[in-house]
Amino acid sequence: MKKNTSQPVAKPNVKKNDQVFVLTGRSRGARGRVLRVLADQGKAVVERVNMVKRHTRPNPNKGIQGGILEREAPIALANLMVVCPECGKPSRLGRKRLEGGGGQRVCKACNASFS
Ligand SMILES: [Zn+2]
């Protein structure tokens, strides 16, 4: 399969430690905290969302116990919505440029801006 590398990757609106709302998939309707954003894959790992069971072999050298572990699997950013810290609603976000560089995200529901 040919990999399409020419497609620009949009900068994700989701950031680490955001509260997000899951729109689709097995964990639909759940809310959780973002643990990790995998920007290059367009995915994020969300606490207690999209749990999968991993059957792991014990590896004493690495201190791995083995057995069935539950882990969060990455979920596509497109299936997530950031929960606004001001109004507490899953909202669409805009972006606002700040003077002196950087930007802030703006909640389109209540117009609150946050970093
Ligand atoms: Zn809001």
PDB file of C-alpha atoms and ligand atoms in Angstrom, residues 83-93 106-114, ligand 1:
ATOM      1  CA  VAL A  83     -15.154  19.907  26.593  1.00  0.00           C
ATOM      2  CA  CYS A  84     -15.005  23.625  27.272  1.00  0.00           C
ATOM      3  CA  PRO A  85     -13.643  24.300  30.762  1.00  0.00           C
ATOM      4  CA  GLU A  86     -15.941  27.313  31.094  1.00  0.00           C
ATOM      5  CA  CYS A  87     -19.364  26.053  30.043  1.00  0.00           C
ATOM      6  CA  GLY A  88     -18.678  22.335  30.458  1.00  0.00           C
ATOM      7  CA  LYS A  89     -20.141  21.481  27.065  1.00  0.00           C
ATOM      8  CA  PRO A  90     -18.457  19.561  24.307  1.00  0.00           C
ATOM      9  CA  SER A  91     -17.905  22.418  21.925  1.00  0.00           C
ATOM     10  CA  ARG A  92     -16.487  23.399  18.643  1.00  0.00           C
ATOM     11  CA  LEU A  93     -13.390  25.458  19.000  1.00  0.00           C
ATOM     12  CA  VAL A 106     -12.000  29.834  21.759  1.00  0.00           C
ATOM     13  CA  CYS A 107     -15.202  28.000  22.670  1.00  0.00           C
ATOM     14  CA  LYS A 108     -17.795  28.671  19.997  1.00  0.00           C
ATOM     15  CA  ALA A 109     -20.626  28.141  22.463  1.00  0.00           C
ATOM     16  CA  CYS A 110     -19.679  30.580  25.220  1.00  0.00           C
ATOM     17  CA  ASN A 111     -16.778  32.497  23.634  1.00  0.00           C
ATOM     18  CA  ALA A 112     -14.460  31.733  26.515  1.00  0.00           C
ATOM     19  CA  SER A 113     -10.850  31.505  25.474  1.00  0.00           C
ATOM     20  CA  PHE A 114      -8.351  29.120  26.941  1.00  0.00           C
TER      21      PHE A 114
HETATM   22 ZN    ZN B   1     -17.712  27.176  26.481  1.00  0.00          ZN
END
